[in-house]
Amino acid sequence: MRPLAAMLKPICILFVGDIVGGVGKRTLLSLLPALRERHAPDFIIVNGENAAGGVGITPRVADELFAAGIDVITLGNHTYRHREIYPYLDEHERILRPANYLKSQPGHGWCVVESDGARLGVVSMSGNLFMNAGKPAFTEIDAALHALKGKADHVLVDMHAEATSEKVGMGWHLDGRVTAVVGTHTHIPTADARVLPDGTAYITDVGMTGPRGGVIGVKREQAVQAMLTKMPVRFETSSDDPWLNGVVIRCSEPMRAESIELVLEPAPPGRALG
Ligand SMILES: [Fe+2]
Ligand SMILES: [Fe+2]
């Protein structure tokens, strides 16, 4: 048995919200050196479900993110948009689709990464309200945590969900049992980042890394046109006013967070344009 508390050093996790298109990827890559310097993260996790052209992810984009030093990529409801990612999801340990998808669907929902002897478990989960997950999040998270038992000193859960109620509920369900529960999917950061009473860092939505000048990633005139006319409109990813939205979580005891702080950064001028 490993004497956990004695061997653990304080760690810092940088979690970055949904990378939207090439503009989001370039925003992340251009800001990474400064973020590394400022926060010295031991682990960097990004949600990549919109990283390829605004919807889904491809092996090329995932390889690029891993080559930049991203430790884990989490996904969500757009996981299966590009067929070429299916075998990649089975073959690559550190890219996760929601753990509460069906066993028959490509990929897996959790992994463990290590840095300097600290072991971080990462779990991707999908909400069930207005989402298409095959299994209930609240029972499947228990199965995932059971599978991670003894394998990780810290656990971060990406709760990818539409309804704020489900995300808040998951935060309380896991308070004291995991290091962090971070919400993704709505692309809008929420103002409720805090450490819950039993030590779990929580935020309802981290936000997105992409164009703030659009409508959750889409060119604003196209999104408004669709809302106005109720007719089909071809959506393209906006490149207007790209920002990075993320959180920095610091922890020293196993499965406990000390702090969670928002990181909201505009892309350096000119650097995020294709
Ligand atoms: Fe997204
Ligand atoms: Fe999503």
PDB file of C-alpha atoms and ligand atoms in Angstrom:
ATOM      1  CA  MET A   1       0.000   0.000   0.000  1.00  0.00           C
ATOM      2  CA  ARG A   2       1.337   3.408  -0.994  1.00  0.00           C
ATOM      3  CA  PRO A   3       1.457   6.006   1.864  1.00  0.00           C
ATOM      4  CA  LEU A   4      -0.532   8.567  -0.105  1.00  0.00           C
ATOM      5  CA  ALA A   5      -0.382  11.795   1.899  1.00  0.00           C
ATOM      6  CA  ALA A   6       3.301  11.366   2.737  1.00  0.00           C
ATOM      7  CA  MET A   7       4.355  11.096  -0.905  1.00  0.00           C
ATOM      8  CA  LEU A   8       2.102  13.738  -2.446  1.00  0.00           C
ATOM      9  CA  LYS A   9       3.427  17.083  -3.526  1.00  0.00           C
ATOM     10  CA  PRO A  10       1.073  20.022  -4.182  1.00  0.00           C
ATOM     11  CA  ILE A  11      -0.167  19.957  -7.738  1.00  0.00           C
ATOM     12  CA  CYS A  12      -1.708  22.401 -10.138  1.00  0.00           C
ATOM     13  CA  ILE A  13      -4.199  21.451 -12.856  1.00  0.00           C
ATOM     14  CA  LEU A  14      -5.013  23.724 -15.785  1.00  0.00           C
ATOM     15  CA  PHE A  15      -8.325  22.775 -17.396  1.00  0.00           C
ATOM     16  CA  VAL A  16      -9.231  24.592 -20.609  1.00  0.00           C
ATOM     17  CA  GLY A  17     -12.831  24.845 -21.875  1.00  0.00           C
ATOM     18  CA  ASP A  18     -14.058  23.623 -25.268  1.00  0.00           C
ATOM     19  CA  ILE A  19     -11.515  24.448 -27.994  1.00  0.00           C
ATOM     20  CA  VAL A  20     -13.568  25.828 -30.894  1.00  0.00           C
ATOM     21  CA  GLY A  21     -12.053  25.360 -34.367  1.00  0.00           C
ATOM     22  CA  GLY A  22      -8.639  26.372 -35.620  1.00  0.00           C
ATOM     23  CA  VAL A  23      -9.070  29.778 -34.008  1.00  0.00           C
ATOM     24  CA  GLY A  24      -9.563  28.166 -30.595  1.00  0.00           C
ATOM     25  CA  LYS A  25      -6.611  25.853 -31.097  1.00  0.00           C
ATOM     26  CA  ARG A  26      -4.328  28.718 -32.109  1.00  0.00           C
ATOM     27  CA  THR A  27      -5.567  30.779 -29.151  1.00  0.00           C
ATOM     28  CA  LEU A  28      -4.645  27.931 -26.801  1.00  0.00           C
ATOM     29  CA  LEU A  29      -1.245  27.324 -28.419  1.00  0.00           C
ATOM     30  CA  SER A  30      -0.329  31.011 -28.441  1.00  0.00           C
ATOM     31  CA  LEU A  31      -1.233  31.443 -24.755  1.00  0.00           C
ATOM     32  CA  LEU A  32       0.237  28.184 -23.440  1.00  0.00           C
ATOM     33  CA  PRO A  33       3.800  29.412 -22.828  1.00  0.00           C
ATOM     34  CA  ALA A  34       2.573  32.366 -20.720  1.00  0.00           C
ATOM     35  CA  LEU A  35       0.080  30.168 -18.841  1.00  0.00           C
ATOM     36  CA  ARG A  36       2.794  27.606 -18.109  1.00  0.00           C
ATOM     37  CA  GLU A  37       5.029  30.342 -16.785  1.00  0.00           C
ATOM     38  CA  ARG A  38       2.328  31.970 -14.672  1.00  0.00           C
ATOM     39  CA  HIS A  39       0.678  28.893 -13.178  1.00  0.00           C
ATOM     40  CA  ALA A  40       3.294  26.124 -13.569  1.00  0.00           C
ATOM     41  CA  PRO A  41       0.608  23.465 -14.146  1.00  0.00           C
ATOM     42  CA  ASP A  42       1.562  19.839 -13.540  1.00  0.00           C
ATOM     43  CA  PHE A  43      -1.329  18.714 -15.738  1.00  0.00           C
ATOM     44  CA  ILE A  44      -3.077  20.385 -18.662  1.00  0.00           C
ATOM     45  CA  ILE A  45      -6.462  19.047 -19.737  1.00  0.00           C
ATOM     46  CA  VAL A  46      -8.566  20.463 -22.539  1.00  0.00           C
ATOM     47  CA  ASN A  47     -12.042  19.755 -23.786  1.00  0.00           C
ATOM     48  CA  GLY A  48     -11.585  19.186 -27.523  1.00  0.00           C
ATOM     49  CA  GLU A  49     -15.105  18.346 -28.717  1.00  0.00           C
ATOM     50  CA  ASN A  50     -15.240  21.370 -31.063  1.00  0.00           C
ATOM     51  CA  ALA A  51     -11.579  21.445 -32.050  1.00  0.00           C
ATOM     52  CA  ALA A  52     -11.927  20.328 -35.702  1.00  0.00           C
ATOM     53  CA  GLY A  53     -13.719  23.002 -37.715  1.00  0.00           C
ATOM     54  CA  GLY A  54     -15.995  23.842 -34.780  1.00  0.00           C
ATOM     55  CA  VAL A  55     -17.570  20.386 -34.358  1.00  0.00           C
ATOM     56  CA  GLY A  56     -15.821  17.171 -33.317  1.00  0.00           C
ATOM     57  CA  ILE A  57     -12.140  16.305 -33.439  1.00  0.00           C
ATOM     58  CA  THR A  58      -9.845  14.526 -35.920  1.00  0.00           C
ATOM     59  CA  PRO A  59      -6.663  12.485 -35.304  1.00  0.00           C
ATOM     60  CA  ARG A  60      -4.583  15.315 -36.815  1.00  0.00           C
ATOM     61  CA  VAL A  61      -5.960  17.907 -34.385  1.00  0.00           C
ATOM     62  CA  ALA A  62      -5.698  15.542 -31.416  1.00  0.00           C
ATOM     63  CA  ASP A  63      -2.061  14.771 -32.344  1.00  0.00           C
ATOM     64  CA  GLU A  64      -1.352  18.510 -32.511  1.00  0.00           C
ATOM     65  CA  LEU A  65      -2.799  19.074 -29.035  1.00  0.00           C
ATOM     66  CA  PHE A  66      -0.821  16.171 -27.570  1.00  0.00           C
ATOM     67  CA  ALA A  67       2.346  17.422 -29.304  1.00  0.00           C
ATOM     68  CA  ALA A  68       1.811  20.797 -27.587  1.00  0.00           C
ATOM     69  CA  GLY A  69       1.960  19.028 -24.226  1.00  0.00           C
ATOM     70  CA  ILE A  70      -1.739  18.575 -23.466  1.00  0.00           C
ATOM     71  CA  ASP A  71      -2.021  15.624 -21.095  1.00  0.00           C
ATOM     72  CA  VAL A  72      -5.649  14.652 -21.615  1.00  0.00           C
ATOM     73  CA  ILE A  73      -8.354  15.611 -24.133  1.00  0.00           C
ATOM     74  CA  THR A  74     -11.966  15.258 -23.002  1.00  0.00           C
ATOM     75  CA  LEU A  75     -14.892  15.260 -25.413  1.00  0.00           C
ATOM     76  CA  GLY A  76     -18.692  15.436 -25.343  1.00  0.00           C
ATOM     77  CA  ASN A  77     -21.769  15.242 -27.556  1.00  0.00           C
ATOM     78  CA  HIS A  78     -19.768  16.017 -30.732  1.00  0.00           C
ATOM     79  CA  THR A  79     -17.336  13.113 -30.191  1.00  0.00           C
ATOM     80  CA  TYR A  80     -18.414  11.081 -33.221  1.00  0.00           C
ATOM     81  CA  ARG A  81     -18.783  13.841 -35.805  1.00  0.00           C
ATOM     82  CA  HIS A  82     -15.675  12.715 -37.761  1.00  0.00           C
ATOM     83  CA  ARG A  83     -15.453   8.975 -38.521  1.00  0.00           C
ATOM     84  CA  GLU A  84     -11.651   8.987 -38.711  1.00  0.00           C
ATOM     85  CA  ILE A  85     -11.470   9.583 -34.965  1.00  0.00           C
ATOM     86  CA  TYR A  86     -13.257   6.295 -34.084  1.00  0.00           C
ATOM     87  CA  PRO A  87     -10.209   3.960 -34.130  1.00  0.00           C
ATOM     88  CA  TYR A  88      -8.067   6.723 -32.574  1.00  0.00           C
ATOM     89  CA  LEU A  89     -10.434   6.822 -29.574  1.00  0.00           C
ATOM     90  CA  ASP A  90      -9.886   3.102 -28.995  1.00  0.00           C
ATOM     91  CA  GLU A  91      -6.129   3.243 -29.540  1.00  0.00           C
ATOM     92  CA  HIS A  92      -5.218   6.349 -27.524  1.00  0.00           C
ATOM     93  CA  GLU A  93      -5.418   6.202 -23.762  1.00  0.00           C
ATOM     94  CA  ARG A  94      -5.505   9.971 -23.087  1.00  0.00           C
ATOM     95  CA  ILE A  95      -8.478  11.043 -25.218  1.00  0.00           C
ATOM     96  CA  LEU A  96     -11.825  10.474 -23.513  1.00  0.00           C
ATOM     97  CA  ARG A  97     -15.420  10.291 -24.644  1.00  0.00           C
ATOM     98  CA  PRO A  98     -18.087  10.329 -21.906  1.00  0.00           C
ATOM     99  CA  ALA A  99     -17.856   7.286 -19.625  1.00  0.00           C
ATOM    100  CA  ASN A 100     -21.644   6.952 -19.619  1.00  0.00           C
ATOM    101  CA  TYR A 101     -21.825   6.248 -23.360  1.00  0.00           C
ATOM    102  CA  LEU A 102     -22.621   2.677 -24.408  1.00  0.00           C
ATOM    103  CA  LYS A 103     -19.874   0.053 -24.318  1.00  0.00           C
ATOM    104  CA  SER A 104     -20.484  -0.515 -28.026  1.00  0.00           C
ATOM    105  CA  GLN A 105     -19.533   3.098 -28.862  1.00  0.00           C
ATOM    106  CA  PRO A 106     -15.857   3.711 -29.731  1.00  0.00           C
ATOM    107  CA  GLY A 107     -13.467   4.928 -27.032  1.00  0.00           C
ATOM    108  CA  HIS A 108     -13.368   4.949 -23.251  1.00  0.00           C
ATOM    109  CA  GLY A 109     -14.299   7.410 -20.514  1.00  0.00           C
ATOM    110  CA  TRP A 110     -11.434   7.674 -18.050  1.00  0.00           C
ATOM    111  CA  CYS A 111      -7.648   7.494 -17.819  1.00  0.00           C
ATOM    112  CA  VAL A 112      -4.810   8.129 -15.358  1.00  0.00           C
ATOM    113  CA  VAL A 113      -1.851  10.404 -16.110  1.00  0.00           C
ATOM    114  CA  GLU A 114       1.259  10.887 -13.999  1.00  0.00           C
ATOM    115  CA  SER A 115       3.548  13.827 -13.326  1.00  0.00           C
ATOM    116  CA  ASP A 116       6.479  13.602 -10.913  1.00  0.00           C
ATOM    117  CA  GLY A 117       4.844  10.707  -9.104  1.00  0.00           C
ATOM    118  CA  ALA A 118       1.427  12.394  -8.755  1.00  0.00           C
ATOM    119  CA  ARG A 119      -1.355  10.402 -10.379  1.00  0.00           C
ATOM    120  CA  LEU A 120      -4.356  12.231 -11.807  1.00  0.00           C
ATOM    121  CA  GLY A 121      -7.448  10.348 -12.880  1.00  0.00           C
ATOM    122  CA  VAL A 122      -9.596  12.132 -15.454  1.00  0.00           C
ATOM    123  CA  VAL A 123     -13.208  11.170 -16.160  1.00  0.00           C
ATOM    124  CA  SER A 124     -15.402  12.448 -18.970  1.00  0.00           C
ATOM    125  CA  MET A 125     -19.152  12.364 -18.237  1.00  0.00           C
ATOM    126  CA  SER A 126     -22.183  13.509 -20.187  1.00  0.00           C
ATOM    127  CA  GLY A 127     -25.336  14.895 -18.637  1.00  0.00           C
ATOM    128  CA  ASN A 128     -28.625  13.208 -19.505  1.00  0.00           C
ATOM    129  CA  LEU A 129     -31.004  16.189 -19.740  1.00  0.00           C
ATOM    130  CA  PHE A 130     -31.174  17.317 -23.406  1.00  0.00           C
ATOM    131  CA  MET A 131     -28.138  15.123 -24.141  1.00  0.00           C
ATOM    132  CA  ASN A 132     -27.820  11.749 -25.853  1.00  0.00           C
ATOM    133  CA  ALA A 133     -25.841   9.660 -23.353  1.00  0.00           C
ATOM    134  CA  GLY A 134     -26.824   5.974 -23.270  1.00  0.00           C
ATOM    135  CA  LYS A 135     -26.466   5.560 -19.505  1.00  0.00           C
ATOM    136  CA  PRO A 136     -27.276   7.692 -16.449  1.00  0.00           C
ATOM    137  CA  ALA A 137     -24.420   9.973 -15.372  1.00  0.00           C
ATOM    138  CA  PHE A 138     -25.130   9.642 -11.649  1.00  0.00           C
ATOM    139  CA  THR A 139     -24.739   5.876 -11.506  1.00  0.00           C
ATOM    140  CA  GLU A 140     -22.002   5.589 -14.108  1.00  0.00           C
ATOM    141  CA  ILE A 141     -19.761   8.085 -12.304  1.00  0.00           C
ATOM    142  CA  ASP A 142     -19.763   5.727  -9.331  1.00  0.00           C
ATOM    143  CA  ALA A 143     -18.673   2.868 -11.589  1.00  0.00           C
ATOM    144  CA  ALA A 144     -15.861   5.023 -13.041  1.00  0.00           C
ATOM    145  CA  LEU A 145     -14.663   6.078  -9.559  1.00  0.00           C
ATOM    146  CA  HIS A 146     -14.760   2.462  -8.429  1.00  0.00           C
ATOM    147  CA  ALA A 147     -12.559   1.525 -11.403  1.00  0.00           C
ATOM    148  CA  LEU A 148     -10.124   4.335 -10.479  1.00  0.00           C
ATOM    149  CA  LYS A 149      -9.912   3.348  -6.804  1.00  0.00           C
ATOM    150  CA  GLY A 150      -6.268   3.013  -5.730  1.00  0.00           C
ATOM    151  CA  LYS A 151      -5.021   4.098  -9.155  1.00  0.00           C
ATOM    152  CA  ALA A 152      -5.133   7.891  -8.710  1.00  0.00           C
ATOM    153  CA  ASP A 153      -4.249  10.453  -6.024  1.00  0.00           C
ATOM    154  CA  HIS A 154      -6.523  13.053  -7.587  1.00  0.00           C
ATOM    155  CA  VAL A 155      -9.552  12.828  -9.858  1.00  0.00           C
ATOM    156  CA  LEU A 156     -10.987  15.494 -12.138  1.00  0.00           C
ATOM    157  CA  VAL A 157     -14.435  14.990 -13.676  1.00  0.00           C
ATOM    158  CA  ASP A 158     -15.477  16.900 -16.804  1.00  0.00           C
ATOM    159  CA  MET A 159     -19.277  17.036 -16.559  1.00  0.00           C
ATOM    160  CA  HIS A 160     -20.347  17.872 -20.100  1.00  0.00           C
ATOM    161  CA  ALA A 161     -23.967  18.906 -19.788  1.00  0.00           C
ATOM    162  CA  GLU A 162     -26.597  21.344 -20.937  1.00  0.00           C
ATOM    163  CA  ALA A 163     -28.577  21.740 -17.703  1.00  0.00           C
ATOM    164  CA  THR A 164     -26.986  23.731 -14.887  1.00  0.00           C
ATOM    165  CA  SER A 165     -29.061  21.701 -12.382  1.00  0.00           C
ATOM    166  CA  GLU A 166     -27.408  18.434 -13.430  1.00  0.00           C
ATOM    167  CA  LYS A 167     -23.947  19.941 -13.151  1.00  0.00           C
ATOM    168  CA  VAL A 168     -24.602  21.442  -9.709  1.00  0.00           C
ATOM    169  CA  GLY A 169     -26.102  18.099  -8.672  1.00  0.00           C
ATOM    170  CA  MET A 170     -22.991  16.242  -9.828  1.00  0.00           C
ATOM    171  CA  GLY A 171     -20.811  18.676  -7.869  1.00  0.00           C
ATOM    172  CA  TRP A 172     -22.689  17.871  -4.663  1.00  0.00           C
ATOM    173  CA  HIS A 173     -22.847  14.142  -5.474  1.00  0.00           C
ATOM    174  CA  LEU A 174     -19.048  14.052  -5.715  1.00  0.00           C
ATOM    175  CA  ASP A 175     -18.085  16.615  -3.048  1.00  0.00           C
ATOM    176  CA  GLY A 176     -15.350  15.082  -0.918  1.00  0.00           C
ATOM    177  CA  ARG A 177     -14.919  12.124  -3.288  1.00  0.00           C
ATOM    178  CA  VAL A 178     -12.986  13.762  -6.141  1.00  0.00           C
ATOM    179  CA  THR A 179     -10.623  16.705  -6.523  1.00  0.00           C
ATOM    180  CA  ALA A 180     -12.656  18.645  -9.073  1.00  0.00           C
ATOM    181  CA  VAL A 181     -15.898  18.670 -11.034  1.00  0.00           C
ATOM    182  CA  VAL A 182     -15.740  21.080 -13.954  1.00  0.00           C
ATOM    183  CA  GLY A 183     -18.688  21.713 -16.257  1.00  0.00           C
ATOM    184  CA  THR A 184     -18.352  22.108 -20.024  1.00  0.00           C
ATOM    185  CA  HIS A 185     -20.604  22.285 -23.124  1.00  0.00           C
ATOM    186  CA  THR A 186     -22.452  25.602 -22.847  1.00  0.00           C
ATOM    187  CA  HIS A 187     -19.327  27.575 -23.928  1.00  0.00           C
ATOM    188  CA  ILE A 188     -20.163  30.359 -21.462  1.00  0.00           C
ATOM    189  CA  PRO A 189     -18.143  30.617 -18.226  1.00  0.00           C
ATOM    190  CA  THR A 190     -20.155  30.775 -15.021  1.00  0.00           C
ATOM    191  CA  ALA A 191     -19.364  32.872 -11.945  1.00  0.00           C
ATOM    192  CA  ASP A 192     -19.720  30.079  -9.358  1.00  0.00           C
ATOM    193  CA  ALA A 193     -16.181  28.625  -9.186  1.00  0.00           C
ATOM    194  CA  ARG A 194     -15.518  27.563  -5.582  1.00  0.00           C
ATOM    195  CA  VAL A 195     -14.312  24.746  -3.391  1.00  0.00           C
ATOM    196  CA  LEU A 196     -17.338  22.905  -1.966  1.00  0.00           C
ATOM    197  CA  PRO A 197     -17.430  22.240   1.824  1.00  0.00           C
ATOM    198  CA  ASP A 198     -15.909  18.759   1.619  1.00  0.00           C
ATOM    199  CA  GLY A 199     -13.045  19.835  -0.625  1.00  0.00           C
ATOM    200  CA  THR A 200     -14.108  19.391  -4.255  1.00  0.00           C
ATOM    201  CA  ALA A 201     -13.348  22.262  -6.641  1.00  0.00           C
ATOM    202  CA  TYR A 202     -16.446  23.051  -8.679  1.00  0.00           C
ATOM    203  CA  ILE A 203     -17.609  25.247 -11.566  1.00  0.00           C
ATOM    204  CA  THR A 204     -20.821  24.906 -13.550  1.00  0.00           C
ATOM    205  CA  ASP A 205     -19.173  25.849 -16.856  1.00  0.00           C
ATOM    206  CA  VAL A 206     -15.570  26.640 -17.686  1.00  0.00           C
ATOM    207  CA  GLY A 207     -16.566  28.333 -20.947  1.00  0.00           C
ATOM    208  CA  MET A 208     -14.896  27.922 -24.343  1.00  0.00           C
ATOM    209  CA  THR A 209     -11.620  28.721 -26.002  1.00  0.00           C
ATOM    210  CA  GLY A 210     -12.824  30.389 -29.155  1.00  0.00           C
ATOM    211  CA  PRO A 211     -14.458  33.443 -30.668  1.00  0.00           C
ATOM    212  CA  ARG A 212     -16.282  35.565 -28.136  1.00  0.00           C
ATOM    213  CA  GLY A 213     -17.558  37.701 -31.039  1.00  0.00           C
ATOM    214  CA  GLY A 214     -19.730  34.842 -32.323  1.00  0.00           C
ATOM    215  CA  VAL A 215     -22.656  32.915 -30.825  1.00  0.00           C
ATOM    216  CA  ILE A 216     -21.071  30.071 -28.809  1.00  0.00           C
ATOM    217  CA  GLY A 217     -18.562  29.650 -31.658  1.00  0.00           C
ATOM    218  CA  VAL A 218     -20.683  30.311 -34.746  1.00  0.00           C
ATOM    219  CA  LYS A 219     -20.510  33.527 -36.848  1.00  0.00           C
ATOM    220  CA  ARG A 220     -23.018  35.795 -35.149  1.00  0.00           C
ATOM    221  CA  GLU A 221     -24.828  36.950 -38.300  1.00  0.00           C
ATOM    222  CA  GLN A 222     -25.496  33.311 -39.291  1.00  0.00           C
ATOM    223  CA  ALA A 223     -26.703  32.337 -35.813  1.00  0.00           C
ATOM    224  CA  VAL A 224     -28.955  35.396 -35.575  1.00  0.00           C
ATOM    225  CA  GLN A 225     -30.273  34.735 -39.096  1.00  0.00           C
ATOM    226  CA  ALA A 226     -31.289  31.198 -38.081  1.00  0.00           C
ATOM    227  CA  MET A 227     -32.987  32.462 -34.925  1.00  0.00           C
ATOM    228  CA  LEU A 228     -34.739  35.238 -36.800  1.00  0.00           C
ATOM    229  CA  THR A 229     -35.967  33.325 -39.855  1.00  0.00           C
ATOM    230  CA  LYS A 230     -36.421  29.791 -38.429  1.00  0.00           C
ATOM    231  CA  MET A 231     -34.872  28.571 -41.687  1.00  0.00           C
ATOM    232  CA  PRO A 232     -31.784  26.353 -42.089  1.00  0.00           C
ATOM    233  CA  VAL A 233     -28.548  28.335 -42.238  1.00  0.00           C
ATOM    234  CA  ARG A 234     -25.080  26.991 -42.972  1.00  0.00           C
ATOM    235  CA  PHE A 235     -22.967  27.678 -39.879  1.00  0.00           C
ATOM    236  CA  GLU A 236     -19.288  28.617 -39.984  1.00  0.00           C
ATOM    237  CA  THR A 237     -16.919  29.122 -37.079  1.00  0.00           C
ATOM    238  CA  SER A 238     -16.428  32.760 -36.163  1.00  0.00           C
ATOM    239  CA  SER A 239     -12.919  34.115 -35.728  1.00  0.00           C
ATOM    240  CA  ASP A 240     -13.976  37.324 -34.024  1.00  0.00           C
ATOM    241  CA  ASP A 241     -12.427  38.191 -30.648  1.00  0.00           C
ATOM    242  CA  PRO A 242     -10.922  34.842 -29.566  1.00  0.00           C
ATOM    243  CA  TRP A 243     -10.444  34.196 -25.850  1.00  0.00           C
ATOM    244  CA  LEU A 244      -9.218  31.319 -23.749  1.00  0.00           C
ATOM    245  CA  ASN A 245     -11.503  30.251 -20.897  1.00  0.00           C
ATOM    246  CA  GLY A 246     -10.109  27.873 -18.317  1.00  0.00           C
ATOM    247  CA  VAL A 247      -9.644  27.177 -14.640  1.00  0.00           C
ATOM    248  CA  VAL A 248      -6.588  26.582 -12.489  1.00  0.00           C
ATOM    249  CA  ILE A 249      -7.070  24.151  -9.621  1.00  0.00           C
ATOM    250  CA  ARG A 250      -4.512  23.764  -6.836  1.00  0.00           C
ATOM    251  CA  CYS A 251      -4.422  20.787  -4.498  1.00  0.00           C
ATOM    252  CA  SER A 252      -2.150  19.323  -1.869  1.00  0.00           C
ATOM    253  CA  GLU A 253      -4.106  16.580  -0.091  1.00  0.00           C
ATOM    254  CA  PRO A 254      -5.384  13.588  -2.060  1.00  0.00           C
ATOM    255  CA  MET A 255      -8.830  14.122  -3.604  1.00  0.00           C
ATOM    256  CA  ARG A 256      -9.073  17.645  -2.162  1.00  0.00           C
ATOM    257  CA  ALA A 257      -8.713  21.045  -3.813  1.00  0.00           C
ATOM    258  CA  GLU A 258      -7.414  24.160  -2.126  1.00  0.00           C
ATOM    259  CA  SER A 259      -8.517  26.638  -4.741  1.00  0.00           C
ATOM    260  CA  ILE A 260     -10.104  27.065  -8.148  1.00  0.00           C
ATOM    261  CA  GLU A 261      -9.579  30.212 -10.127  1.00  0.00           C
ATOM    262  CA  LEU A 262     -10.890  31.303 -13.513  1.00  0.00           C
ATOM    263  CA  VAL A 263      -8.483  32.017 -16.353  1.00  0.00           C
ATOM    264  CA  LEU A 264     -10.057  34.346 -18.926  1.00  0.00           C
ATOM    265  CA  GLU A 265      -7.497  35.546 -21.476  1.00  0.00           C
ATOM    266  CA  PRO A 266      -7.825  37.214 -24.868  1.00  0.00           C
ATOM    267  CA  ALA A 267      -5.632  35.761 -27.631  1.00  0.00           C
ATOM    268  CA  PRO A 268      -2.491  37.809 -28.216  1.00  0.00           C
ATOM    269  CA  PRO A 269      -3.254  40.289 -31.048  1.00  0.00           C
ATOM    270  CA  GLY A 270      -2.989  38.659 -34.494  1.00  0.00           C
ATOM    271  CA  ARG A 271      -1.799  35.287 -33.172  1.00  0.00           C
ATOM    272  CA  ALA A 272      -5.060  33.341 -33.388  1.00  0.00           C
ATOM    273  CA  LEU A 273      -5.914  34.213 -36.992  1.00  0.00           C
ATOM    274  CA  GLY A 274      -5.440  31.409 -39.534  1.00  0.00           C
TER     275      GLY A 274
HETATM  276 FE    FE B   1     -18.627  22.323 -26.922  1.00  0.00          FE
HETATM  277 FE    FE B   2     -20.988  19.845 -26.171  1.00  0.00          FE
END
